[in-house]
């Protein structure tokens, strides 16, 4: 068997043209980041790994303390707070987006974080360039404002020029809209997969395992919360027939559906079910009621799925520490932190290059020549912290 005869997998992301909005769809339904986020959010293992991944990308923040505390917009956002948001989107989506505003001298005066899942690429021109980033608060159309759904219409989306800080380009865009007061600025859109390429995040190839992790959690929940957990059943004589308020004899089921519900769940475990017999000559007796627990049958799948997710995030050391294979000590944690800090250097350099290229057009020399290097995260033991 060779490459030609091997069964070909489907593309991870289907890129189509949405003629209605003149943009490139992000997935076949244009909801790839939203779908990805929903699947990951449902998996405790994926969320744990994602949060650790983002935490290490952010590191200890910018090495330059003065830069870290610099306010970069009228909302009061600092550069360090911006880095926090960027690191989260790079971890979750493999890219990030920033909205920049200019003054009349074509210098950048403000930078705002834009959630990456709100951005879509306009269709490329003949030279492969994208002119605008298309924004919408919620491409699913489910989000509401003032009680009204934000349906995706042409009038509800926003088109903003892609980042190009060339003063002549910025001035032309300002004049084109009639002045600085009407100018919307530009969007710096960055992808780890390359210029004008929708990114696939690091965990995309294990999305099946991540979804499986959610399913395994549901099975455990069902076994504990909804399984039939009766310790035994006491069978006794029926006795006097039951009469209703009108004096009529009421037929009674041996075990009703309401009876079963009353004995299900973790809070009702080990109860005794009492059952009356129809025939008086039958003697009372206790009958064991066996229960079913499928946890053991899924234990192998559970372990392999979790290990696969950890491996995709390159967090094997943390998984080994969790399983007790390496023990636990300050030195073990320091080694694990040092190892994983090295695993995210590409993502950190990706952010550093983008911010350096952005802020050299800032209207203040403080940020024009700032060092945007990110401090690696290190493990601080209780003794060191004290």
Short mmCIF file of C-alpha atoms in Angstrom, two decimals:
data_model
loop_
_atom_site.label_atom_id
_atom_site.label_comp_id
_atom_site.label_asym_id
_atom_site.label_seq_id
_atom_site.Cartn_x
_atom_site.Cartn_y
_atom_site.Cartn_z
CA UNK A 1 0.00 0.00 0.00
CA UNK A 2 1.26 3.49 -0.82
CA UNK A 3 0.03 7.05 -0.49
CA UNK A 4 -2.03 6.83 -3.66
CA UNK A 5 -4.02 3.78 -2.49
CA UNK A 6 -4.40 4.79 1.15
CA UNK A 7 -7.82 5.98 2.23
CA UNK A 8 -7.77 9.78 2.20
CA UNK A 9 -9.12 11.61 5.27
CA UNK A 10 -11.40 14.59 4.91
CA UNK A 11 -9.87 18.07 5.23
CA UNK A 12 -9.74 19.34 8.79
CA UNK A 13 -11.24 22.67 7.71
CA UNK A 14 -13.46 23.13 4.66
CA UNK A 15 -12.83 26.53 3.10
CA UNK A 16 -15.63 27.67 0.82
CA UNK A 17 -16.80 30.99 -0.54
CA UNK A 18 -19.86 32.53 1.09
CA UNK A 19 -21.19 34.63 -1.77
CA UNK A 20 -23.78 36.31 0.41
CA UNK A 21 -21.09 38.01 2.50
CA UNK A 22 -18.14 37.75 0.07
CA UNK A 23 -15.96 35.93 2.57
CA UNK A 24 -14.10 32.68 3.06
CA UNK A 25 -16.06 30.32 5.30
CA UNK A 26 -14.27 29.05 8.38
CA UNK A 27 -15.40 25.42 8.06
CA UNK A 28 -18.27 24.13 5.96
CA UNK A 29 -20.83 25.89 8.19
CA UNK A 30 -18.56 28.90 8.85
CA UNK A 31 -18.57 27.95 12.54
CA UNK A 32 -15.35 25.97 12.94
CA UNK A 33 -13.98 27.98 15.92
CA UNK A 34 -17.38 27.98 17.63
CA UNK A 35 -17.79 24.22 17.15
CA UNK A 36 -14.23 23.60 18.30
CA UNK A 37 -14.73 25.67 21.43
CA UNK A 38 -18.00 23.94 22.29
CA UNK A 39 -16.42 20.47 22.01
CA UNK A 40 -13.36 21.46 24.05
CA UNK A 41 -15.44 23.17 26.75
CA UNK A 42 -17.32 19.91 27.34
CA UNK A 43 -14.12 17.98 28.12
CA UNK A 44 -12.52 18.49 31.51
CA UNK A 45 -9.22 17.05 30.28
CA UNK A 46 -9.10 19.32 27.22
CA UNK A 47 -9.91 22.41 29.28
CA UNK A 48 -7.21 21.53 31.79
CA UNK A 49 -4.61 21.13 29.03
CA UNK A 50 -5.80 24.24 27.19
CA UNK A 51 -5.59 26.40 30.30
CA UNK A 52 -2.09 25.15 31.04
CA UNK A 53 -1.07 25.73 27.41
CA UNK A 54 -2.34 29.33 27.51
CA UNK A 55 -0.76 29.91 30.91
CA UNK A 56 2.67 28.90 29.65
CA UNK A 57 2.33 30.97 26.46
CA UNK A 58 1.57 34.03 28.59
CA UNK A 59 4.45 33.13 30.89
CA UNK A 60 5.24 35.75 33.52
CA UNK A 61 4.22 38.50 31.12
CA UNK A 62 6.49 40.94 29.35
CA UNK A 63 10.07 41.14 30.55
CA UNK A 64 9.87 44.95 30.42
CA UNK A 65 7.89 45.92 33.53
CA UNK A 66 7.30 49.47 32.28
CA UNK A 67 5.85 48.07 29.06
CA UNK A 68 3.68 45.60 30.97
CA UNK A 69 1.94 48.42 32.88
CA UNK A 70 1.54 50.76 29.90
CA UNK A 71 -2.10 51.60 29.10
CA UNK A 72 -2.78 51.04 25.40
CA UNK A 73 -6.37 52.24 24.92
CA UNK A 74 -9.07 54.45 26.40
CA UNK A 75 -10.65 51.44 28.12
CA UNK A 76 -7.60 51.30 30.39
CA UNK A 77 -6.23 48.00 29.10
CA UNK A 78 -2.55 47.44 29.89
CA UNK A 79 -0.07 45.69 27.62
CA UNK A 80 0.10 42.75 30.06
CA UNK A 81 -3.69 42.37 30.00
CA UNK A 82 -3.57 42.40 26.22
CA UNK A 83 -0.97 39.62 26.31
CA UNK A 84 -3.24 37.53 28.54
CA UNK A 85 -6.09 37.70 26.00
CA UNK A 86 -3.76 37.03 23.06
CA UNK A 87 -2.23 33.97 24.75
CA UNK A 88 -5.70 32.53 25.39
CA UNK A 89 -6.74 32.83 21.73
CA UNK A 90 -3.42 31.51 20.41
CA UNK A 91 -3.86 28.43 22.62
CA UNK A 92 -7.51 27.87 21.78
CA UNK A 93 -7.59 28.83 18.09
CA UNK A 94 -4.01 29.12 16.83
CA UNK A 95 -4.27 32.85 16.10
CA UNK A 96 -5.33 36.26 17.41
CA UNK A 97 -6.71 39.58 16.20
CA UNK A 98 -6.20 43.19 17.31
CA UNK A 99 -8.08 46.35 16.36
CA UNK A 100 -5.82 49.41 15.94
CA UNK A 101 -6.84 53.05 15.72
CA UNK A 102 -4.80 55.93 14.23
CA UNK A 103 -4.54 59.69 14.63
CA UNK A 104 -4.39 62.24 11.80
CA UNK A 105 -0.60 61.79 11.65
CA UNK A 106 -1.17 58.11 10.78
CA UNK A 107 0.31 56.99 14.09
CA UNK A 108 -1.27 54.20 16.14
CA UNK A 109 -2.99 55.56 19.24
CA UNK A 110 -5.04 52.61 20.51
CA UNK A 111 -4.98 48.83 20.38
CA UNK A 112 -7.95 46.63 21.34
CA UNK A 113 -8.23 42.87 21.59
CA UNK A 114 -10.77 41.25 19.23
CA UNK A 115 -12.02 37.71 19.98
CA UNK A 116 -10.62 35.52 17.22
CA UNK A 117 -13.85 33.56 16.75
CA UNK A 118 -15.59 36.78 15.66
CA UNK A 119 -13.26 37.26 12.66
CA UNK A 120 -13.60 35.95 9.12
CA UNK A 121 -11.41 36.54 6.07
CA UNK A 122 -12.79 38.35 3.06
CA UNK A 123 -12.27 36.59 -0.27
CA UNK A 124 -8.76 36.90 -1.71
CA UNK A 125 -8.09 39.02 -4.78
CA UNK A 126 -6.20 37.78 -7.85
CA UNK A 127 -2.88 38.29 -6.08
CA UNK A 128 -3.93 36.29 -3.02
CA UNK A 129 -4.36 39.31 -0.75
CA UNK A 130 -7.23 39.93 1.65
CA UNK A 131 -8.47 43.52 1.90
CA UNK A 132 -10.85 43.30 4.86
CA UNK A 133 -11.52 41.31 8.01
CA UNK A 134 -15.24 40.64 8.44
CA UNK A 135 -16.51 40.88 12.03
CA UNK A 136 -19.69 39.72 13.73
CA UNK A 137 -20.31 39.35 17.50
CA UNK A 138 -21.80 35.87 17.07
CA UNK A 139 -21.72 34.00 13.76
CA UNK A 140 -24.18 31.43 15.13
CA UNK A 141 -26.81 34.16 15.32
CA UNK A 142 -27.90 33.08 18.82
CA UNK A 143 -26.47 35.93 20.88
CA UNK A 144 -28.90 38.66 21.92
CA UNK A 145 -28.66 42.37 22.64
CA UNK A 146 -31.52 44.34 24.15
CA UNK A 147 -33.61 41.18 23.86
CA UNK A 148 -33.05 40.81 20.11
CA UNK A 149 -31.01 38.11 18.39
CA UNK A 150 -27.90 39.23 16.53
CA UNK A 151 -28.86 37.57 13.28
CA UNK A 152 -26.06 37.44 10.70
CA UNK A 153 -27.07 39.95 8.01
CA UNK A 154 -24.97 42.16 5.77
CA UNK A 155 -26.07 45.16 7.83
CA UNK A 156 -24.99 43.48 11.08
CA UNK A 157 -21.47 42.54 10.01
CA UNK A 158 -18.57 44.96 9.93
CA UNK A 159 -15.73 45.13 7.38
CA UNK A 160 -12.48 46.61 8.58
CA UNK A 161 -9.29 47.07 6.58
CA UNK A 162 -6.48 44.63 7.25
CA UNK A 163 -3.42 45.95 9.06
CA UNK A 164 -1.16 48.04 6.85
CA UNK A 165 0.59 50.83 8.80
CA UNK A 166 2.08 52.49 5.71
CA UNK A 167 1.21 56.20 6.27
CA UNK A 168 0.15 56.65 2.66
CA UNK A 169 -2.22 53.68 2.89
CA UNK A 170 -3.68 54.85 6.20
CA UNK A 171 -4.17 58.41 4.88
CA UNK A 172 -5.88 57.10 1.75
CA UNK A 173 -8.27 55.03 3.90
CA UNK A 174 -9.01 58.05 6.11
CA UNK A 175 -9.77 60.26 3.10
CA UNK A 176 -11.86 57.51 1.52
CA UNK A 177 -14.34 57.54 4.45
CA UNK A 178 -14.44 61.32 4.73
CA UNK A 179 -12.10 62.00 7.64
CA UNK A 180 -10.57 60.66 10.83
CA UNK A 181 -13.88 60.78 12.74
CA UNK A 182 -15.41 58.19 10.38
CA UNK A 183 -12.34 56.00 10.14
CA UNK A 184 -12.70 52.53 11.72
CA UNK A 185 -8.99 51.74 11.87
CA UNK A 186 -7.46 48.39 10.90
CA UNK A 187 -7.39 44.77 12.09
CA UNK A 188 -4.13 42.94 12.69
CA UNK A 189 -5.11 39.30 12.06
CA UNK A 190 -2.41 36.71 12.80
CA UNK A 191 -2.44 32.96 12.20
CA UNK A 192 0.13 30.34 13.19
CA UNK A 193 -0.67 28.61 9.88
CA UNK A 194 0.50 31.59 7.83
CA UNK A 195 -0.71 34.81 6.28
CA UNK A 196 -4.42 34.78 5.38
CA UNK A 197 -4.72 31.11 6.39
CA UNK A 198 -7.38 29.90 8.80
CA UNK A 199 -5.42 28.13 11.56
CA UNK A 200 -5.98 24.66 12.98
CA UNK A 201 -5.06 24.68 16.68
CA UNK A 202 -2.70 22.17 18.24
CA UNK A 203 -5.50 19.91 19.50
CA UNK A 204 -7.50 19.73 16.26
CA UNK A 205 -6.24 16.22 15.42
CA UNK A 206 -7.51 14.80 18.75
CA UNK A 207 -10.94 16.41 18.62
CA UNK A 208 -12.45 12.90 18.44
CA UNK A 209 -10.70 11.93 21.68
CA UNK A 210 -11.83 15.19 23.28
CA UNK A 211 -15.43 14.46 22.35
CA UNK A 212 -14.97 10.89 23.64
CA UNK A 213 -13.77 12.29 26.96
CA UNK A 214 -17.08 14.11 27.31
CA UNK A 215 -18.95 10.88 26.53
CA UNK A 216 -17.00 8.94 29.16
CA UNK A 217 -17.89 11.59 31.70
CA UNK A 218 -21.56 11.18 30.79
CA UNK A 219 -21.32 7.41 31.38
CA UNK A 220 -19.81 7.92 34.83
CA UNK A 221 -22.50 10.48 35.61
CA UNK A 222 -25.24 8.09 34.52
CA UNK A 223 -23.84 5.22 36.59
CA UNK A 224 -23.67 7.33 39.75
CA UNK A 225 -26.73 9.54 39.36
CA UNK A 226 -29.23 7.35 37.49
CA UNK A 227 -28.27 3.71 38.01
CA UNK A 228 -30.53 1.31 39.88
CA UNK A 229 -28.79 1.22 43.27
CA UNK A 230 -31.16 -0.74 45.51
CA UNK A 231 -29.51 -2.94 48.13
CA UNK A 232 -32.36 -5.48 48.34
CA UNK A 233 -36.07 -6.08 47.84
CA UNK A 234 -38.39 -7.16 50.68
CA UNK A 235 -41.30 -9.28 49.38
CA UNK A 236 -44.30 -9.51 51.75
CA UNK A 237 -48.00 -10.35 51.81
CA UNK A 238 -50.36 -7.84 50.30
CA UNK A 239 -52.79 -7.67 53.24
CA UNK A 240 -56.02 -5.68 53.12
CA UNK A 241 -56.95 -4.38 49.61
CA UNK A 242 -56.37 -0.68 49.05
CA UNK A 243 -59.54 1.44 48.88
CA UNK A 244 -59.94 4.90 47.41
CA UNK A 245 -61.86 7.80 49.01
CA UNK A 246 -65.13 6.55 47.44
CA UNK A 247 -64.79 3.08 48.94
CA UNK A 248 -63.82 1.39 45.68
CA UNK A 249 -61.01 -1.16 45.56
CA UNK A 250 -58.01 0.20 43.67
CA UNK A 251 -55.84 -2.10 41.60
CA UNK A 252 -52.18 -1.62 42.42
CA UNK A 253 -49.12 -2.41 40.30
CA UNK A 254 -46.46 -4.64 41.82
CA UNK A 255 -43.75 -2.05 40.98
CA UNK A 256 -44.73 1.23 39.32
CA UNK A 257 -42.45 3.51 37.29
CA UNK A 258 -42.70 6.05 40.11
CA UNK A 259 -41.35 3.43 42.51
CA UNK A 260 -38.31 2.87 40.32
CA UNK A 261 -37.50 6.58 40.08
CA UNK A 262 -37.76 6.90 43.85
CA UNK A 263 -34.94 4.38 44.29
CA UNK A 264 -32.52 5.68 41.65
CA UNK A 265 -29.45 7.89 42.11
CA UNK A 266 -26.52 8.34 44.45
CA UNK A 267 -28.57 10.08 47.16
CA UNK A 268 -31.05 7.16 47.31
CA UNK A 269 -28.56 4.29 47.16
CA UNK A 270 -28.87 1.29 49.53
CA UNK A 271 -32.58 1.78 50.11
CA UNK A 272 -34.89 -1.23 50.54
CA UNK A 273 -37.79 -1.69 48.12
CA UNK A 274 -40.94 -3.08 49.69
CA UNK A 275 -43.20 -5.23 47.44
CA UNK A 276 -46.58 -6.75 48.37
CA UNK A 277 -47.68 -10.12 46.98
CA UNK A 278 -51.12 -11.00 45.66
CA UNK A 279 -51.36 -14.47 47.28
CA UNK A 280 -51.73 -14.67 51.05
CA UNK A 281 -50.12 -18.10 51.30
CA UNK A 282 -46.71 -16.82 50.05
CA UNK A 283 -44.22 -16.14 52.80
CA UNK A 284 -42.14 -12.94 53.11
CA UNK A 285 -38.59 -13.12 51.88
CA UNK A 286 -35.62 -10.85 51.03
CA UNK A 287 -34.39 -10.81 47.42
CA UNK A 288 -31.04 -9.31 46.45
CA UNK A 289 -31.23 -6.80 43.64
CA UNK A 290 -28.04 -6.80 41.51
CA UNK A 291 -26.81 -3.54 40.00
CA UNK A 292 -24.78 -2.79 36.87
CA UNK A 293 -21.67 -0.61 36.77
CA UNK A 294 -19.88 -0.17 33.46
CA UNK A 295 -16.93 1.89 34.71
CA UNK A 296 -14.48 -1.02 34.53
CA UNK A 297 -15.47 -1.80 30.95
CA UNK A 298 -14.53 1.76 29.92
CA UNK A 299 -11.41 2.12 32.06
CA UNK A 300 -8.99 1.25 29.22
CA UNK A 301 -10.69 3.67 26.85
CA UNK A 302 -10.74 6.34 29.54
CA UNK A 303 -7.00 6.06 30.20
CA UNK A 304 -5.99 5.99 26.52
CA UNK A 305 -8.18 8.98 25.63
CA UNK A 306 -6.79 11.13 28.45
CA UNK A 307 -3.20 10.17 27.63
CA UNK A 308 -3.75 10.97 23.94
CA UNK A 309 -5.09 14.44 24.76
CA UNK A 310 -2.16 15.19 27.07
CA UNK A 311 0.28 13.99 24.41
CA UNK A 312 -1.19 16.24 21.74
CA UNK A 313 -0.56 19.24 23.98
CA UNK A 314 3.00 17.94 24.63
CA UNK A 315 2.11 17.64 28.32
CA UNK A 316 3.28 14.06 28.83
CA UNK A 317 5.37 15.04 31.86
CA UNK A 318 2.37 16.52 33.64
CA UNK A 319 0.38 13.38 32.82
CA UNK A 320 3.15 11.20 34.27
CA UNK A 321 3.22 13.33 37.42
CA UNK A 322 -0.54 13.01 37.70
CA UNK A 323 -0.35 9.21 37.36
CA UNK A 324 2.42 9.01 39.96
CA UNK A 325 5.04 7.69 37.56
CA UNK A 326 7.57 10.41 38.44
CA UNK A 327 6.55 11.07 42.02
CA UNK A 328 6.01 14.62 43.18
CA UNK A 329 8.67 17.04 44.38
CA UNK A 330 9.78 20.59 43.82
CA UNK A 331 12.55 19.43 41.52
CA UNK A 332 10.21 17.29 39.42
CA UNK A 333 7.85 20.25 38.99
CA UNK A 334 10.71 22.61 38.14
CA UNK A 335 11.89 20.21 35.45
CA UNK A 336 8.36 19.86 34.06
CA UNK A 337 7.88 23.64 33.97
CA UNK A 338 11.25 24.19 32.32
CA UNK A 339 10.48 21.53 29.71
CA UNK A 340 7.05 22.89 28.85
CA UNK A 341 8.25 26.50 28.82
CA UNK A 342 10.52 25.40 25.98
CA UNK A 343 7.60 23.78 24.14
CA UNK A 344 5.74 27.11 23.78
CA UNK A 345 8.64 29.28 22.59
CA UNK A 346 7.36 29.23 18.98
CA UNK A 347 4.01 30.62 20.08
CA UNK A 348 5.70 33.27 22.23
CA UNK A 349 8.01 34.37 19.41
CA UNK A 350 4.98 34.50 17.09
CA UNK A 351 3.33 36.97 19.48
CA UNK A 352 6.52 38.95 20.08
CA UNK A 353 7.14 39.45 16.34
CA UNK A 354 3.56 40.58 15.73
CA UNK A 355 3.55 43.09 18.60
CA UNK A 356 6.99 44.45 17.70
CA UNK A 357 5.80 45.07 14.15
CA UNK A 358 2.64 46.72 15.44
CA UNK A 359 3.94 49.04 18.14
CA UNK A 360 6.83 50.49 16.17
CA UNK A 361 4.11 52.70 14.66
CA UNK A 362 2.87 53.82 18.10
CA UNK A 363 2.58 57.56 18.69
CA UNK A 364 4.90 57.40 21.71
CA UNK A 365 8.58 56.46 21.63
CA UNK A 366 8.13 54.36 24.80
CA UNK A 367 6.48 51.55 22.86
CA UNK A 368 8.18 52.16 19.52
CA UNK A 369 11.44 50.76 20.87
CA UNK A 370 10.08 48.48 23.61
CA UNK A 371 11.30 44.94 24.21
CA UNK A 372 8.27 42.65 23.75
CA UNK A 373 10.00 39.47 24.92
CA UNK A 374 7.90 37.26 27.19
CA UNK A 375 9.28 35.85 30.42
CA UNK A 376 9.05 32.04 30.61
CA UNK A 377 6.90 30.56 33.34
CA UNK A 378 8.81 28.95 36.22
CA UNK A 379 7.68 26.76 39.07
CA UNK A 380 7.81 28.53 42.44
CA UNK A 381 7.71 26.17 45.41
CA UNK A 382 6.12 27.04 48.74
CA UNK A 383 9.58 27.56 50.25
CA UNK A 384 10.60 29.96 47.47
CA UNK A 385 7.29 31.81 47.69
CA UNK A 386 7.68 32.19 51.42
#
